PDB file of C-alpha atoms in Angstrom:
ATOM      1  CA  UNK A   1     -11.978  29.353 -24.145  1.00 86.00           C
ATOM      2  CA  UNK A   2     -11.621  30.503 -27.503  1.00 88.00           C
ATOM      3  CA  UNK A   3     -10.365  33.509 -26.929  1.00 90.00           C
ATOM      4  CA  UNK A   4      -7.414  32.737 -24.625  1.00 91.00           C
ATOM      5  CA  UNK A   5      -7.250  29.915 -27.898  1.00 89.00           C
ATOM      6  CA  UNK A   6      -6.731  32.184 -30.248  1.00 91.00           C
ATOM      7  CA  UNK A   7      -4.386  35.064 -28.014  1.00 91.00           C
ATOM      8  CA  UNK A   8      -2.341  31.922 -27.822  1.00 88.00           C
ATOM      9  CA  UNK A   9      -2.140  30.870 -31.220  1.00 88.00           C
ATOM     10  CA  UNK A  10      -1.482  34.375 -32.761  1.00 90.00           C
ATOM     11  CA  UNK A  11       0.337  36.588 -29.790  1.00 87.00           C
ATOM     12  CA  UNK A  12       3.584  35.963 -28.875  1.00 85.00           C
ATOM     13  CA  UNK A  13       3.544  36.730 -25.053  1.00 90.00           C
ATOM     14  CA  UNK A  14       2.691  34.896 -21.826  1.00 91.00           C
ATOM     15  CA  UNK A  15      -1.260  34.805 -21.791  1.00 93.00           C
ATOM     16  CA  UNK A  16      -3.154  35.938 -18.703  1.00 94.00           C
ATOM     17  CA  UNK A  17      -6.537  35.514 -16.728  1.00 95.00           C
ATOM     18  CA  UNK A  18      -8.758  37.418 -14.303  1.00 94.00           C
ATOM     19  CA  UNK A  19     -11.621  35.985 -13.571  1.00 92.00           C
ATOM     20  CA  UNK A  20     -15.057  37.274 -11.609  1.00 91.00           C
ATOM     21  CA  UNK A  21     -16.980  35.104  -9.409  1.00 92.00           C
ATOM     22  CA  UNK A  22     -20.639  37.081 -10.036  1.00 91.00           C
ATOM     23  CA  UNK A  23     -22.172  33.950 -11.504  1.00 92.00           C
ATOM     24  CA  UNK A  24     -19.692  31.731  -9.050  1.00 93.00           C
ATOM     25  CA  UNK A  25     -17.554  30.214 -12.468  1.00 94.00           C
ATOM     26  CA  UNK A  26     -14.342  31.970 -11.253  1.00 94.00           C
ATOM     27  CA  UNK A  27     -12.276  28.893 -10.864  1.00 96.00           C
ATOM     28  CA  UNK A  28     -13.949  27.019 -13.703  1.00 96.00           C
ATOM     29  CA  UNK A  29     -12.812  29.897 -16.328  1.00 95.00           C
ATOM     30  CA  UNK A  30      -9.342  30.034 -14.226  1.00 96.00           C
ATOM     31  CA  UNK A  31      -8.899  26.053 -15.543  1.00 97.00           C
ATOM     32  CA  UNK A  32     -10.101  26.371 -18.823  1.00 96.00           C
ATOM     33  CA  UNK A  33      -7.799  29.344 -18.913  1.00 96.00           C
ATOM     34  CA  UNK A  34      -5.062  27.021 -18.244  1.00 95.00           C
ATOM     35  CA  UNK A  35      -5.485  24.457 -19.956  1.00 94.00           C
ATOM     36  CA  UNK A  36      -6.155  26.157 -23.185  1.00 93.00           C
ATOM     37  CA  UNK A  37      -2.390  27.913 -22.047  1.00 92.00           C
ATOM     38  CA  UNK A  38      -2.781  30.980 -20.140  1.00 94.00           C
ATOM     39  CA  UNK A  39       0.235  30.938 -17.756  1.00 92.00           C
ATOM     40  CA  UNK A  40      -0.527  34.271 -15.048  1.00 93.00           C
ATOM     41  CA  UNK A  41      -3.955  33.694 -13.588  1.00 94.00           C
ATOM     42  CA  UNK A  42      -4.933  36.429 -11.277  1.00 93.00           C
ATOM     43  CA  UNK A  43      -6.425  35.356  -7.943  1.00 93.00           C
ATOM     44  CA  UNK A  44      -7.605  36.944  -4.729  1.00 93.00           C
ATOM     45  CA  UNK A  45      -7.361  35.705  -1.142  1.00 94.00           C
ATOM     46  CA  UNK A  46     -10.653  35.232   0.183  1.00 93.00           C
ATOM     47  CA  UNK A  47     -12.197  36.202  -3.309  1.00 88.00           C
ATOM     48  CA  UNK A  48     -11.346  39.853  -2.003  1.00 85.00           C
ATOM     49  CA  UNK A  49     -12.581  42.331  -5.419  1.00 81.00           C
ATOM     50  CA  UNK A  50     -15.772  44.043  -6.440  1.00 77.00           C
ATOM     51  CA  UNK A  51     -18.591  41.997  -6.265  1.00 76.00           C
ATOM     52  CA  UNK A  52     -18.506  38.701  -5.673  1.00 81.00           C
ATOM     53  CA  UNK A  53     -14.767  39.206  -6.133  1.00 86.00           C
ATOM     54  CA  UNK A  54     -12.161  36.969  -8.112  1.00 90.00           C
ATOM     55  CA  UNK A  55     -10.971  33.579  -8.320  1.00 94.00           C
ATOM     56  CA  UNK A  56      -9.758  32.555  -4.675  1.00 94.00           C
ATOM     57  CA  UNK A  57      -6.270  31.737  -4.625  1.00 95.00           C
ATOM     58  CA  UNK A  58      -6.372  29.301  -1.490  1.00 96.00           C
ATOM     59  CA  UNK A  59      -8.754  27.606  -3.427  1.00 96.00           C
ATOM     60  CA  UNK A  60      -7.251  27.650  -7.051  1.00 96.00           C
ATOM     61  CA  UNK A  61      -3.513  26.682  -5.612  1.00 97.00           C
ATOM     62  CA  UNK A  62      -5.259  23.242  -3.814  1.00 97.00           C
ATOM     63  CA  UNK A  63      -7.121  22.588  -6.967  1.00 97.00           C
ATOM     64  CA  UNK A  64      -3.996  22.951  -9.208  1.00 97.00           C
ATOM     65  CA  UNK A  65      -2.164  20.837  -6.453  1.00 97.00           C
ATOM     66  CA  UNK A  66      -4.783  18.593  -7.073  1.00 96.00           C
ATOM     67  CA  UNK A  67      -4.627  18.060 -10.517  1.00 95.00           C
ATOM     68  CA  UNK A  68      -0.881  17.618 -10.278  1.00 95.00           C
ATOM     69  CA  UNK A  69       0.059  21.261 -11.196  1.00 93.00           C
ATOM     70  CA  UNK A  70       2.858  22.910  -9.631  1.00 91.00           C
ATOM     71  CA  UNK A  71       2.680  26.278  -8.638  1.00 93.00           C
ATOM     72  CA  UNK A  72       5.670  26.788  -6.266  1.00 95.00           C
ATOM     73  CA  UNK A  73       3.262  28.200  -3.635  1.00 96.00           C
ATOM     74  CA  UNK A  74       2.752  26.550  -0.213  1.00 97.00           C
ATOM     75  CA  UNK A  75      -1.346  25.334   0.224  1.00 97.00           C
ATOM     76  CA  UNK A  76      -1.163  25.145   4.138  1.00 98.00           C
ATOM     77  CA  UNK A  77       0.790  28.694   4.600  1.00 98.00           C
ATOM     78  CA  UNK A  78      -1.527  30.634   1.836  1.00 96.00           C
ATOM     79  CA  UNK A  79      -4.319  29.083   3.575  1.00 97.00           C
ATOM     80  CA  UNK A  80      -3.193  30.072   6.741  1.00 98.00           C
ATOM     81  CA  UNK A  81      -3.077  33.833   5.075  1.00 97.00           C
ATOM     82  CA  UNK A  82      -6.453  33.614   3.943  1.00 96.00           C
ATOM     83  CA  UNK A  83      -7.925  32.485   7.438  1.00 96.00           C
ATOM     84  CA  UNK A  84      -5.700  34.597   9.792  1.00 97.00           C
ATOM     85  CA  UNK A  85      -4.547  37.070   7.971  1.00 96.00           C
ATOM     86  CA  UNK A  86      -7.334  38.597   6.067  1.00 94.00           C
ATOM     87  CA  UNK A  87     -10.520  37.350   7.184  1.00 94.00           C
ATOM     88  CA  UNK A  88     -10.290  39.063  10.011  1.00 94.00           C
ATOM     89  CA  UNK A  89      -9.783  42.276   8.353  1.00 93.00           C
ATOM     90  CA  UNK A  90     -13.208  41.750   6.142  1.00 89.00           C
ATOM     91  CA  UNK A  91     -16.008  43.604   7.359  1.00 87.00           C
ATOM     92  CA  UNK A  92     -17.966  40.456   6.007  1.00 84.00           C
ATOM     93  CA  UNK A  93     -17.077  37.488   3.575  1.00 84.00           C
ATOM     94  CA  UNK A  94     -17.318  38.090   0.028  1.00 83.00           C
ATOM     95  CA  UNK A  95     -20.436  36.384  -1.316  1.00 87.00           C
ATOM     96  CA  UNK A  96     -22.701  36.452  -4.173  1.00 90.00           C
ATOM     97  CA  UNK A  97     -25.202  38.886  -3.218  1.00 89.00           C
ATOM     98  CA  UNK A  98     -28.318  40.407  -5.268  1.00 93.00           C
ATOM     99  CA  UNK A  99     -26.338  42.657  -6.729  1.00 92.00           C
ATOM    100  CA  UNK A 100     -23.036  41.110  -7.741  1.00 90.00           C
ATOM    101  CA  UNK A 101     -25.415  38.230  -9.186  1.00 94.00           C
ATOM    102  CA  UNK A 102     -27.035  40.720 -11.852  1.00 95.00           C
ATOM    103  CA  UNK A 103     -24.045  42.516 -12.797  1.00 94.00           C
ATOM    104  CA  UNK A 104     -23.312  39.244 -14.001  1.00 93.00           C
ATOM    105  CA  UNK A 105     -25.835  37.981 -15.434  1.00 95.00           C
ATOM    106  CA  UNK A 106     -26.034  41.445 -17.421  1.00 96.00           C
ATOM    107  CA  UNK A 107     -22.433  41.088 -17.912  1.00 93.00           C
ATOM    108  CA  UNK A 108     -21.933  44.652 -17.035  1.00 93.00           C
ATOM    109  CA  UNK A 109     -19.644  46.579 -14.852  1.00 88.00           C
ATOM    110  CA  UNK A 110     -19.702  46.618 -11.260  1.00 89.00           C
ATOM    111  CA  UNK A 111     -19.356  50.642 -11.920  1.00 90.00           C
ATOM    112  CA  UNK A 112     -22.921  50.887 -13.170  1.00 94.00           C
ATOM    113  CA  UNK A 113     -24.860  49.579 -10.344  1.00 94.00           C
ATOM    114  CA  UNK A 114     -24.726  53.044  -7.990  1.00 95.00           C
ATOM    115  CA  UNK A 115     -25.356  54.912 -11.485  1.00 96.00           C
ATOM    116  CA  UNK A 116     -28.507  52.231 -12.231  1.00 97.00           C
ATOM    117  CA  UNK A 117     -29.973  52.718  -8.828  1.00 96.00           C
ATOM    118  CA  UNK A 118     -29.727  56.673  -9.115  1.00 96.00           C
ATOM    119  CA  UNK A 119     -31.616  56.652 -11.922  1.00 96.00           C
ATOM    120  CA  UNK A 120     -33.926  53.204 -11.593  1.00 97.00           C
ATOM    121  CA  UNK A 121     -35.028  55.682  -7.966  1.00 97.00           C
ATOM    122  CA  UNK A 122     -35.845  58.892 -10.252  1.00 97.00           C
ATOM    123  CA  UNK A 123     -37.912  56.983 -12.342  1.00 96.00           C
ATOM    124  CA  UNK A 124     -39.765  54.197 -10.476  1.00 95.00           C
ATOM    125  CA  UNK A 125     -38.095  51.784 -12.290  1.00 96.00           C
ATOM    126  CA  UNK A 126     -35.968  48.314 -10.874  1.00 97.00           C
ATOM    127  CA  UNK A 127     -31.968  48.740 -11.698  1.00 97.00           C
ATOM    128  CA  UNK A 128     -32.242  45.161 -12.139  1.00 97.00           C
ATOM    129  CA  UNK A 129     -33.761  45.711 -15.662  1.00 97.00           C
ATOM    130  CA  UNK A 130     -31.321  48.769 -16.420  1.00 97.00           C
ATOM    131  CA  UNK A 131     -28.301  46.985 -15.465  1.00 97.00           C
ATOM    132  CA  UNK A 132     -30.001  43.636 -17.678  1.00 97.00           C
ATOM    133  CA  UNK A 133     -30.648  46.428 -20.574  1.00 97.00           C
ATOM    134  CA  UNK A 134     -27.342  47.437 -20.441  1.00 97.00           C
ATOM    135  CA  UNK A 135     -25.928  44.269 -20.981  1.00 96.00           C
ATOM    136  CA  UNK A 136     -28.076  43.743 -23.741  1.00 97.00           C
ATOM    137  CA  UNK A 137     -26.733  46.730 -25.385  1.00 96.00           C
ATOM    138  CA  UNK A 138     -23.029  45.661 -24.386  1.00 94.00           C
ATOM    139  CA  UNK A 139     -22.272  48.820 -22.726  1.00 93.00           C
ATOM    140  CA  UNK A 140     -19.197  48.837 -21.341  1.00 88.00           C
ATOM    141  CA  UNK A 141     -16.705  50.439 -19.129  1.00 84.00           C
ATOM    142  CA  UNK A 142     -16.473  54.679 -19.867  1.00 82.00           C
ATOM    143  CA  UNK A 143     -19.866  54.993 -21.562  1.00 85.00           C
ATOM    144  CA  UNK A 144     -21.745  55.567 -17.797  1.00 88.00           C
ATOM    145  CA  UNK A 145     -23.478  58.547 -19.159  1.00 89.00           C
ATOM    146  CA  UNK A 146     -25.543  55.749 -21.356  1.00 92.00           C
ATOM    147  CA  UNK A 147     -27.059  54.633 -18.150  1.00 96.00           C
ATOM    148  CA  UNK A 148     -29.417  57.361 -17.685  1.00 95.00           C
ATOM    149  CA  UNK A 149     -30.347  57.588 -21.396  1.00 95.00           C
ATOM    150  CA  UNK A 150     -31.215  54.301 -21.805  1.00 96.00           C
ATOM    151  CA  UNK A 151     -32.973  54.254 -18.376  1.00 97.00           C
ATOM    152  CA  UNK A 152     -35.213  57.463 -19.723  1.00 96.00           C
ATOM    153  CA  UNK A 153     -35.966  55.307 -22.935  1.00 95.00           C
ATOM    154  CA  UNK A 154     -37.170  52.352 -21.017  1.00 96.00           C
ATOM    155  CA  UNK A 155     -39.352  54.616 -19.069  1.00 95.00           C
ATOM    156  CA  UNK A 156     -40.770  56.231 -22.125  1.00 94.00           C
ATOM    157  CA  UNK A 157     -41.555  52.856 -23.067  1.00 93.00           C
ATOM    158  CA  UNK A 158     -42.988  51.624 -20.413  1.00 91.00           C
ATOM    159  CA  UNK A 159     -44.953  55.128 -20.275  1.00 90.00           C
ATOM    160  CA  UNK A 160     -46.516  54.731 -24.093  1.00 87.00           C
ATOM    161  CA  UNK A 161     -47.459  50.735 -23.148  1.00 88.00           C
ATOM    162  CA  UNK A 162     -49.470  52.217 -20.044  1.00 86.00           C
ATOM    163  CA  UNK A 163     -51.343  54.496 -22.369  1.00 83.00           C
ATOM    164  CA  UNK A 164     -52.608  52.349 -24.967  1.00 74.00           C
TER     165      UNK A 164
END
C-alpha cells in the first residue's frame, strides 16, 4: 500500500502491479493496488507463473466487474479462455504447494528453491530453513551464490550446538 502511495504521489507515470499468489493474497494486493491508483495490474489466466503463480485474471476482471469497475474486457469470453483454452494445456492446476508456500513466507525468489535443495541435500539440512534464512537476510534476486554460504554457516552452527 504505501509504496504504490508514495510511486503515486512523487512519479509522474502510470503505476503498475504484479502480484504472487505464494501466500494466496494475489487479488487482495491487486485491489489495494488499485485503489491506492495503480492503473496496469498484471494478471495471469489460470494463475499461470512460478509458483503459485499471479493474480488470475478471470478472477480479478469479475471482481472489478463487481465492484463497478470497468475494464473493457468481456468476463464470460476470458472465462471461457481460461477453461477451454488453457486448462487443458496445464499439466496440472496451479496451486499453492509446499514449496511455493515457503518461498513466500521467506519472501524469497522462486530461483532459490533448486539452489536451497542442492545444498539443504549436501548437508543434511531442510531447504525450508535456508530458503526462511534467506529471507531473513533479504537476499534477493542475483546474489544465488549466498545460498550455499549461508547454508554452510547454518550447518556450522548447528555443528558447534551439537558439540557443547
Amino acid at each position: 500500500r504505501d509504496r504504490i502511495r508514495a510511486l503515486k504521489q512523487h512519479v509522474g507515470v502510470e503505476i503498475g502491479f504484479h502480484g504472487h499468489n505464494n501466500l494466496s493474497l494475489a487479488m487482495a494486493n491487486s485491489l489495494v493496488a488499485i485503489e491506492e491508483g495503480a492503473t496496469r495490474i498484471d494478471g495471469s489466466v489460470r494463475c499461470l507463473g512460478a509458483g503459485a503463480g499471479n493474480t488470475q485474471t478471470e478472477v480479478l476482471v469479475a471482481v472489478l466487474d463487481r465492484l463497478g469497475v470497468k475494464t473493457g474486457i468481456d468476463l464470460y469470453k476470458m472465462m471461457d479462455l481460461a477453461e477451454e483454452i488453457v486448462a487443458p494445456m496445464l499439466p496440472a492446476p496451479q496451486e499453492i504447494t509446499r514449496d511455493s508456500l515457503v518461498l513466500g513466507y521467506a519472501g524469497v525468489y522462486s530461483s532459490f528453491l533448486l539452489h536451497a535443495r542442492r545444498i539443504a541435500e549436501k548437508l543434511g539440512m531442510d531447504a525450508r530453513d535456508i530458503l526462511v534464512e534467506l529471507g531473513k537476510r533479504k537476499v534477493v534476486g542475483g546474489q544465488e551464490d549466498m545460498i550455499v554460504d549461508v547454508a554452510v554457516e547454518m550447518a556450522k552452527k548447528r555443528a558447534e550446538s551439537l558439540v557443547q
